[in-house]
Amino acid sequence: GSAVRLENVRKTYQLGEPVHALDGVSLDVPRGSYTAIMGPSGSGKSTLMNLVGCLDTPTEGTVVVDGADVAQLGDRERTRLRGTTVGFVFQTFNLMPRLNALENVALPQLFRGVDRETRRDRARDLLERVGLGDRADHLPNELSGGQRQRVALARALVNDPAIVLADEPSGNLDTDTEADVLDLFAEFHDAGTTMIVVTHERHVAERAERIVHLLDGKIERIEPLEGRAADG
Ligand code: ADP
Ligand code: ADP
């Protein structure tokens, strides 16, 4: 089945001249697949991610996430989907400034009624896997940009979401840390998670199974990356 399905999706912003941020996009993202999205600035990448992340609804067409038509969901269901089924890594991190790294990572588990000790254990495990085991008690403003980005990643992964959406996940990372993050994505993918990653970087995109190239709000082409699935 599909993790995500878009059917003739159009998203129009009306500021004087209407702008079609997405203009008739149809896309099927199979469960457990690893998709990269590339395209120049303004091609519609963020708009697409916001629709799949249930942060926005299409002007026309249908967005189906994990079997649910997003437009048909109520606010509560949409919030639940965002907190559990979908893990979203924003470009702007959106960390809580008064919570330390561990508390930020632990937070999404509150949606699921996990007990406090399990929440902390799981958050600590994720922080270690992104290389921040020794920064658990630091506040966001005591961390570098790259460290904050990794906290946001750990938070997106902590509920073991079926679908991970990452917008430029390694834009701010040094080479070693980027490799760690991409290895972590591969681990989640191997475990069956559907990965969708927006990137400007060809070498980041090449970790995926296919690249969806956007241009002017349309899918220009879908490039399969042969052999990736077999690499393990
Ligand atoms: P676009 O207009 O194509 O959406 P972006 O907003 O994705 O462009 O990115 C603008 C610039 O900011 C790019 O050079 C990108 O590498 C950088 N960037 C994007 N996301 C991040 C991030 N999370 N941390 C640091 N830099 C980022
Ligand atoms: P990308 O992420 O590839 O840079 P976006 O999805 O951010 O592209 O933007 C696609 C187009 O939609 C751009 O022309 C952008 O200016 C426009 N756009 C995006 N968000 C808004 C908005 N909130 N209001 C008006 N226009 C927008």
CSV table of C-alpha atoms and ligand atoms in Angstrom, one decimal:
chain,number,residue,atom,x,y,z
A,1,GLY,CA,0.0,0.0,0.0
A,2,SER,CA,0.9,3.7,0.0
A,3,ALA,CA,2.3,5.6,2.9
A,4,VAL,CA,1.5,8.8,1.1
A,5,ARG,CA,-0.6,9.5,-2.1
A,6,LEU,CA,-1.1,12.8,-3.8
A,7,GLU,CA,-3.7,13.0,-6.6
A,8,ASN,CA,-3.8,16.1,-8.8
A,9,VAL,CA,-2.7,18.3,-6.0
A,10,ARG,CA,-2.8,22.0,-6.5
A,11,LYS,CA,-1.8,24.6,-3.9
A,12,THR,CA,-2.5,28.2,-4.9
A,13,TYR,CA,-1.4,31.3,-3.0
A,14,GLN,CA,-3.5,34.3,-3.8
A,15,LEU,CA,-1.4,37.5,-3.3
A,16,GLY,CA,-2.6,39.6,-6.2
A,17,GLU,CA,-1.3,37.3,-9.0
A,18,PRO,CA,-2.1,33.7,-8.0
A,19,VAL,CA,1.0,31.6,-7.4
A,20,HIS,CA,0.6,27.8,-8.0
A,21,ALA,CA,3.1,26.5,-5.5
A,22,LEU,CA,2.0,23.0,-6.6
A,23,ASP,CA,0.3,22.6,-9.9
A,24,GLY,CA,-1.2,19.2,-10.6
A,25,VAL,CA,1.1,16.9,-8.6
A,26,SER,CA,0.3,13.2,-8.4
A,27,LEU,CA,2.7,11.0,-6.5
A,28,ASP,CA,2.6,7.6,-4.8
A,29,VAL,CA,5.1,7.0,-2.0
A,30,PRO,CA,5.1,3.3,-1.1
A,31,ARG,CA,5.3,2.1,2.5
A,32,GLY,CA,8.8,1.6,3.6
A,33,SER,CA,10.3,3.5,0.6
A,34,TYR,CA,13.0,6.2,0.8
A,35,THR,CA,12.3,9.2,-1.4
A,36,ALA,CA,14.4,12.3,-1.9
A,37,ILE,CA,12.9,15.6,-3.2
A,38,MET,CA,15.0,18.0,-5.1
A,39,GLY,CA,14.3,21.2,-7.0
A,40,PRO,CA,15.3,24.8,-7.2
A,41,SER,CA,14.2,27.4,-4.7
A,42,GLY,CA,10.5,28.2,-5.2
A,43,SER,CA,9.8,24.9,-6.9
A,44,GLY,CA,7.3,23.8,-4.2
A,45,LYS,CA,9.3,21.5,-2.0
A,46,SER,CA,8.3,23.0,1.3
A,47,THR,CA,4.7,23.3,0.2
A,48,LEU,CA,4.7,19.6,-0.6
A,49,MET,CA,6.2,18.7,2.8
A,50,ASN,CA,3.7,20.9,4.7
A,51,LEU,CA,0.8,19.1,2.9
A,52,VAL,CA,2.2,15.6,3.7
A,53,GLY,CA,2.9,16.7,7.2
A,54,CYS,CA,-0.7,17.8,7.7
A,55,LEU,CA,0.3,21.4,8.4
A,56,ASP,CA,-1.7,22.6,5.4
A,57,THR,CA,-4.4,21.5,3.1
A,58,PRO,CA,-4.5,21.5,-0.8
A,59,THR,CA,-6.5,24.0,-2.8
A,60,GLU,CA,-7.5,21.2,-5.1
A,61,GLY,CA,-6.9,17.5,-5.2
A,62,THR,CA,-6.3,14.9,-2.5
A,63,VAL,CA,-3.6,14.1,0.0
A,64,VAL,CA,-3.8,10.7,1.6
A,65,VAL,CA,-1.5,10.0,4.5
A,66,ASP,CA,-1.4,6.5,6.0
A,67,GLY,CA,-4.7,5.7,4.4
A,68,ALA,CA,-6.5,8.9,5.6
A,69,ASP,CA,-7.6,11.7,3.4
A,70,VAL,CA,-6.1,14.7,5.2
A,71,ALA,CA,-8.9,17.1,4.2
A,72,GLN,CA,-11.5,14.8,5.9
A,73,LEU,CA,-9.7,14.7,9.2
A,74,GLY,CA,-10.7,16.9,12.2
A,75,ASP,CA,-8.1,19.1,14.0
A,76,ARG,CA,-7.7,16.5,16.7
A,77,GLU,CA,-7.0,13.6,14.3
A,78,ARG,CA,-4.7,15.8,12.3
A,79,THR,CA,-2.7,16.7,15.4
A,80,ARG,CA,-2.5,13.0,16.4
A,81,LEU,CA,-1.3,12.0,13.0
A,82,ARG,CA,1.4,14.7,13.2
A,83,GLY,CA,2.5,13.6,16.6
A,84,THR,CA,2.6,9.8,16.0
A,85,THR,CA,2.3,8.6,12.4
A,86,VAL,CA,4.4,11.4,11.0
A,87,GLY,CA,7.7,12.7,12.3
A,88,PHE,CA,8.6,16.1,10.9
A,89,VAL,CA,12.0,17.7,11.0
A,90,PHE,CA,11.5,21.4,10.3
A,91,GLN,CA,14.2,23.7,8.9
A,92,THR,CA,13.6,26.0,11.9
A,93,PHE,CA,13.9,23.2,14.5
A,94,ASN,CA,11.0,24.5,16.6
A,95,LEU,CA,12.6,23.4,19.9
A,96,MET,CA,11.1,24.5,23.2
A,97,PRO,CA,13.5,27.1,24.5
A,98,ARG,CA,12.9,26.4,28.2
A,99,LEU,CA,13.2,22.6,27.9
A,100,ASN,CA,16.6,20.9,27.8
A,101,ALA,CA,17.7,18.6,24.9
A,102,LEU,CA,16.4,15.5,26.7
A,103,GLU,CA,13.0,17.0,27.6
A,104,ASN,CA,12.6,18.3,24.0
A,105,VAL,CA,13.2,14.9,22.6
A,106,ALA,CA,11.0,13.2,25.2
A,107,LEU,CA,8.0,15.6,24.6
A,108,PRO,CA,6.2,13.9,21.6
A,109,GLN,CA,5.7,10.8,23.6
A,110,LEU,CA,3.2,12.6,25.8
A,111,PHE,CA,0.7,12.1,22.9
A,112,ARG,CA,0.9,8.4,23.4
A,113,GLY,CA,0.6,8.1,27.2
A,114,VAL,CA,4.1,6.6,27.6
A,115,ASP,CA,5.3,6.6,31.3
A,116,ARG,CA,7.9,9.1,32.4
A,117,GLU,CA,10.8,6.7,32.8
A,118,THR,CA,10.2,5.1,29.4
A,119,ARG,CA,10.0,8.5,27.8
A,120,ARG,CA,13.4,9.5,29.3
A,121,ASP,CA,15.1,6.2,28.5
A,122,ARG,CA,13.9,6.4,24.9
A,123,ALA,CA,14.9,10.1,24.6
A,124,ARG,CA,18.3,9.4,26.0
A,125,ASP,CA,18.8,6.5,23.5
A,126,LEU,CA,17.9,8.8,20.5
A,127,LEU,CA,20.2,11.6,21.8
A,128,GLU,CA,23.0,9.1,21.9
A,129,ARG,CA,22.3,7.8,18.4
A,130,VAL,CA,22.6,11.4,17.1
A,131,GLY,CA,25.8,11.9,19.0
A,132,LEU,CA,24.5,14.2,21.7
A,133,GLY,CA,24.5,11.8,24.7
A,134,ASP,CA,26.6,14.3,26.6
A,135,ARG,CA,24.4,17.3,25.9
A,136,ALA,CA,21.1,16.0,27.4
A,137,ASP,CA,20.8,18.7,30.0
A,138,HIS,CA,21.7,21.6,27.7
A,139,LEU,CA,19.1,24.2,26.7
A,140,PRO,CA,18.7,24.9,22.9
A,141,ASN,CA,20.5,28.2,23.2
A,142,GLU,CA,23.5,26.4,24.7
A,143,LEU,CA,23.8,24.2,21.6
A,144,SER,CA,25.2,25.0,18.2
A,145,GLY,CA,23.0,25.1,15.1
A,146,GLY,CA,24.1,21.6,14.1
A,147,GLN,CA,23.4,20.2,17.6
A,148,ARG,CA,20.0,21.8,17.7
A,149,GLN,CA,19.3,20.2,14.3
A,150,ARG,CA,20.2,16.8,15.7
A,151,VAL,CA,17.9,17.4,18.8
A,152,ALA,CA,15.1,18.1,16.3
A,153,LEU,CA,15.9,14.9,14.4
A,154,ALA,CA,15.9,12.8,17.6
A,155,ARG,CA,12.6,14.4,18.5
A,156,ALA,CA,11.1,13.5,15.1
A,157,LEU,CA,12.2,9.9,15.5
A,158,VAL,CA,11.4,9.3,19.1
A,159,ASN,CA,7.8,8.0,18.5
A,160,ASP,CA,9.1,5.6,15.9
A,161,PRO,CA,6.8,7.2,13.3
A,162,ALA,CA,5.7,5.3,10.2
A,163,ILE,CA,6.7,8.3,8.0
A,164,VAL,CA,9.6,10.6,8.6
A,165,LEU,CA,9.6,14.0,6.7
A,166,ALA,CA,12.9,15.9,6.8
A,167,ASP,CA,13.4,19.3,5.2
A,168,GLU,CA,17.2,19.8,4.6
A,169,PRO,CA,18.1,17.5,7.5
A,170,SER,CA,21.9,18.0,7.0
A,171,GLY,CA,22.0,21.6,5.8
A,172,ASN,CA,23.8,22.7,8.9
A,173,LEU,CA,26.0,19.7,9.7
A,174,ASP,CA,29.7,19.0,9.3
A,175,THR,CA,30.6,16.0,7.2
A,176,ASP,CA,31.0,13.5,10.0
A,177,THR,CA,27.7,14.4,11.7
A,178,GLU,CA,25.9,14.4,8.4
A,179,ALA,CA,27.2,10.9,7.8
A,180,ASP,CA,25.9,9.9,11.2
A,181,VAL,CA,22.5,11.4,10.5
A,182,LEU,CA,22.2,9.7,7.1
A,183,ASP,CA,23.2,6.4,8.6
A,184,LEU,CA,20.5,6.9,11.2
A,185,PHE,CA,18.0,7.5,8.4
A,186,ALA,CA,19.2,4.3,6.7
A,187,GLU,CA,18.7,2.4,9.9
A,188,PHE,CA,15.1,3.6,10.2
A,189,HIS,CA,14.5,2.9,6.6
A,190,ASP,CA,15.9,-0.7,7.0
A,191,ALA,CA,13.5,-1.1,9.9
A,192,GLY,CA,10.5,-0.2,7.6
A,193,THR,CA,10.1,3.5,8.1
A,194,THR,CA,9.0,5.5,5.1
A,195,MET,CA,11.6,8.3,4.6
A,196,ILE,CA,10.9,11.5,2.6
A,197,VAL,CA,13.9,13.9,2.6
A,198,VAL,CA,14.1,17.4,0.9
A,199,THR,CA,17.6,18.3,0.0
A,200,HIS,CA,19.8,20.5,-2.2
A,201,GLU,CA,22.6,18.0,-1.9
A,202,ARG,CA,23.0,15.4,-4.6
A,203,HIS,CA,25.0,13.1,-2.3
A,204,VAL,CA,22.3,13.3,0.4
A,205,ALA,CA,19.6,12.5,-2.2
A,206,GLU,CA,21.6,9.5,-3.5
A,207,ARG,CA,21.0,7.7,-0.2
A,208,ALA,CA,17.4,7.4,-1.2
A,209,GLU,CA,15.8,4.9,-3.6
A,210,ARG,CA,14.5,7.5,-6.0
A,211,ILE,CA,14.6,11.3,-6.5
A,212,VAL,CA,11.5,13.3,-7.2
A,213,HIS,CA,12.6,16.4,-9.1
A,214,LEU,CA,10.3,19.4,-8.8
A,215,LEU,CA,10.2,22.3,-11.1
A,216,ASP,CA,7.7,25.2,-11.0
A,217,GLY,CA,5.3,23.3,-8.9
A,218,LYS,CA,5.3,20.2,-11.1
A,219,ILE,CA,7.1,16.9,-11.0
A,220,GLU,CA,9.7,17.3,-13.7
A,221,ARG,CA,10.8,13.6,-13.5
A,222,ILE,CA,11.3,10.8,-11.1
A,223,GLU,CA,14.8,9.4,-11.1
A,224,PRO,CA,15.1,5.8,-9.8
A,225,LEU,CA,18.4,5.1,-8.0
A,226,GLU,CA,19.1,1.5,-9.1
A,227,GLY,CA,20.8,-0.7,-6.7
A,228,ARG,CA,20.1,1.4,-3.6
A,229,ALA,CA,17.3,-0.9,-2.4
A,230,ALA,CA,19.7,-3.9,-2.7
A,231,ASP,CA,22.6,-2.2,-0.9
A,232,GLY,CA,20.8,-2.7,2.4
B,1,ADP,P1,14.4,26.9,-0.7
B,1,ADP,O1,14.1,28.4,-1.0
B,1,ADP,O2,14.9,26.1,-1.9
B,1,ADP,O3,13.3,26.2,0.0
B,1,ADP,P2,15.7,26.6,1.7
B,1,ADP,O4,14.8,27.5,2.5
B,1,ADP,O5,15.5,25.1,1.7
B,1,ADP,O6,15.7,27.0,0.2
B,1,ADP,O7,17.2,26.8,2.1
B,1,ADP,C1,17.8,28.1,1.9
B,1,ADP,C2,19.2,27.9,2.4
B,1,ADP,O8,19.3,27.5,3.8
B,1,ADP,C3,19.9,26.8,1.7
B,1,ADP,O9,21.3,27.2,1.3
B,1,ADP,C4,20.0,25.6,2.6
B,1,ADP,O10,21.1,24.8,2.5
B,1,ADP,C5,20.0,26.3,3.9
B,1,ADP,N1,19.3,25.5,4.9
B,1,ADP,C6,18.1,24.9,4.7
B,1,ADP,N2,17.7,24.3,5.8
B,1,ADP,C7,18.6,24.5,6.7
B,1,ADP,C8,18.8,24.1,8.1
B,1,ADP,N3,17.9,23.3,8.7
B,1,ADP,N4,19.9,24.5,8.7
B,1,ADP,C9,20.8,25.3,8.1
B,1,ADP,N5,20.7,25.7,6.8
B,1,ADP,C10,19.6,25.3,6.2
B,2,ADP,P1,10.7,25.6,-2.1
B,2,ADP,O1,10.5,24.9,-0.8
B,2,ADP,O2,10.9,24.6,-3.2
B,2,ADP,O3,11.6,26.7,-2.1
B,2,ADP,P2,8.0,26.6,-1.6
B,2,ADP,O4,7.1,25.5,-1.5
B,2,ADP,O5,8.5,27.3,-0.4
B,2,ADP,O6,9.2,26.2,-2.6
B,2,ADP,O7,7.3,27.8,-2.5
B,2,ADP,C1,6.7,27.5,-3.8
B,2,ADP,C2,6.1,28.8,-4.3
B,2,ADP,O8,5.0,29.2,-3.5
B,2,ADP,C3,7.1,30.0,-4.3
B,2,ADP,O9,6.8,30.7,-5.5
B,2,ADP,C4,6.7,30.7,-3.1
B,2,ADP,O10,7.0,32.0,-3.2
B,2,ADP,C5,5.2,30.4,-3.0
B,2,ADP,N1,4.8,30.4,-1.6
B,2,ADP,C6,5.1,29.5,-0.6
B,2,ADP,N2,4.5,29.8,0.5
B,2,ADP,C7,3.7,30.9,0.3
B,2,ADP,C8,2.9,31.6,1.2
B,2,ADP,N3,2.6,31.3,2.4
B,2,ADP,N4,2.3,32.7,0.6
B,2,ADP,C9,2.5,33.0,-0.7
B,2,ADP,N5,3.3,32.3,-1.5
B,2,ADP,C10,3.9,31.3,-1.0
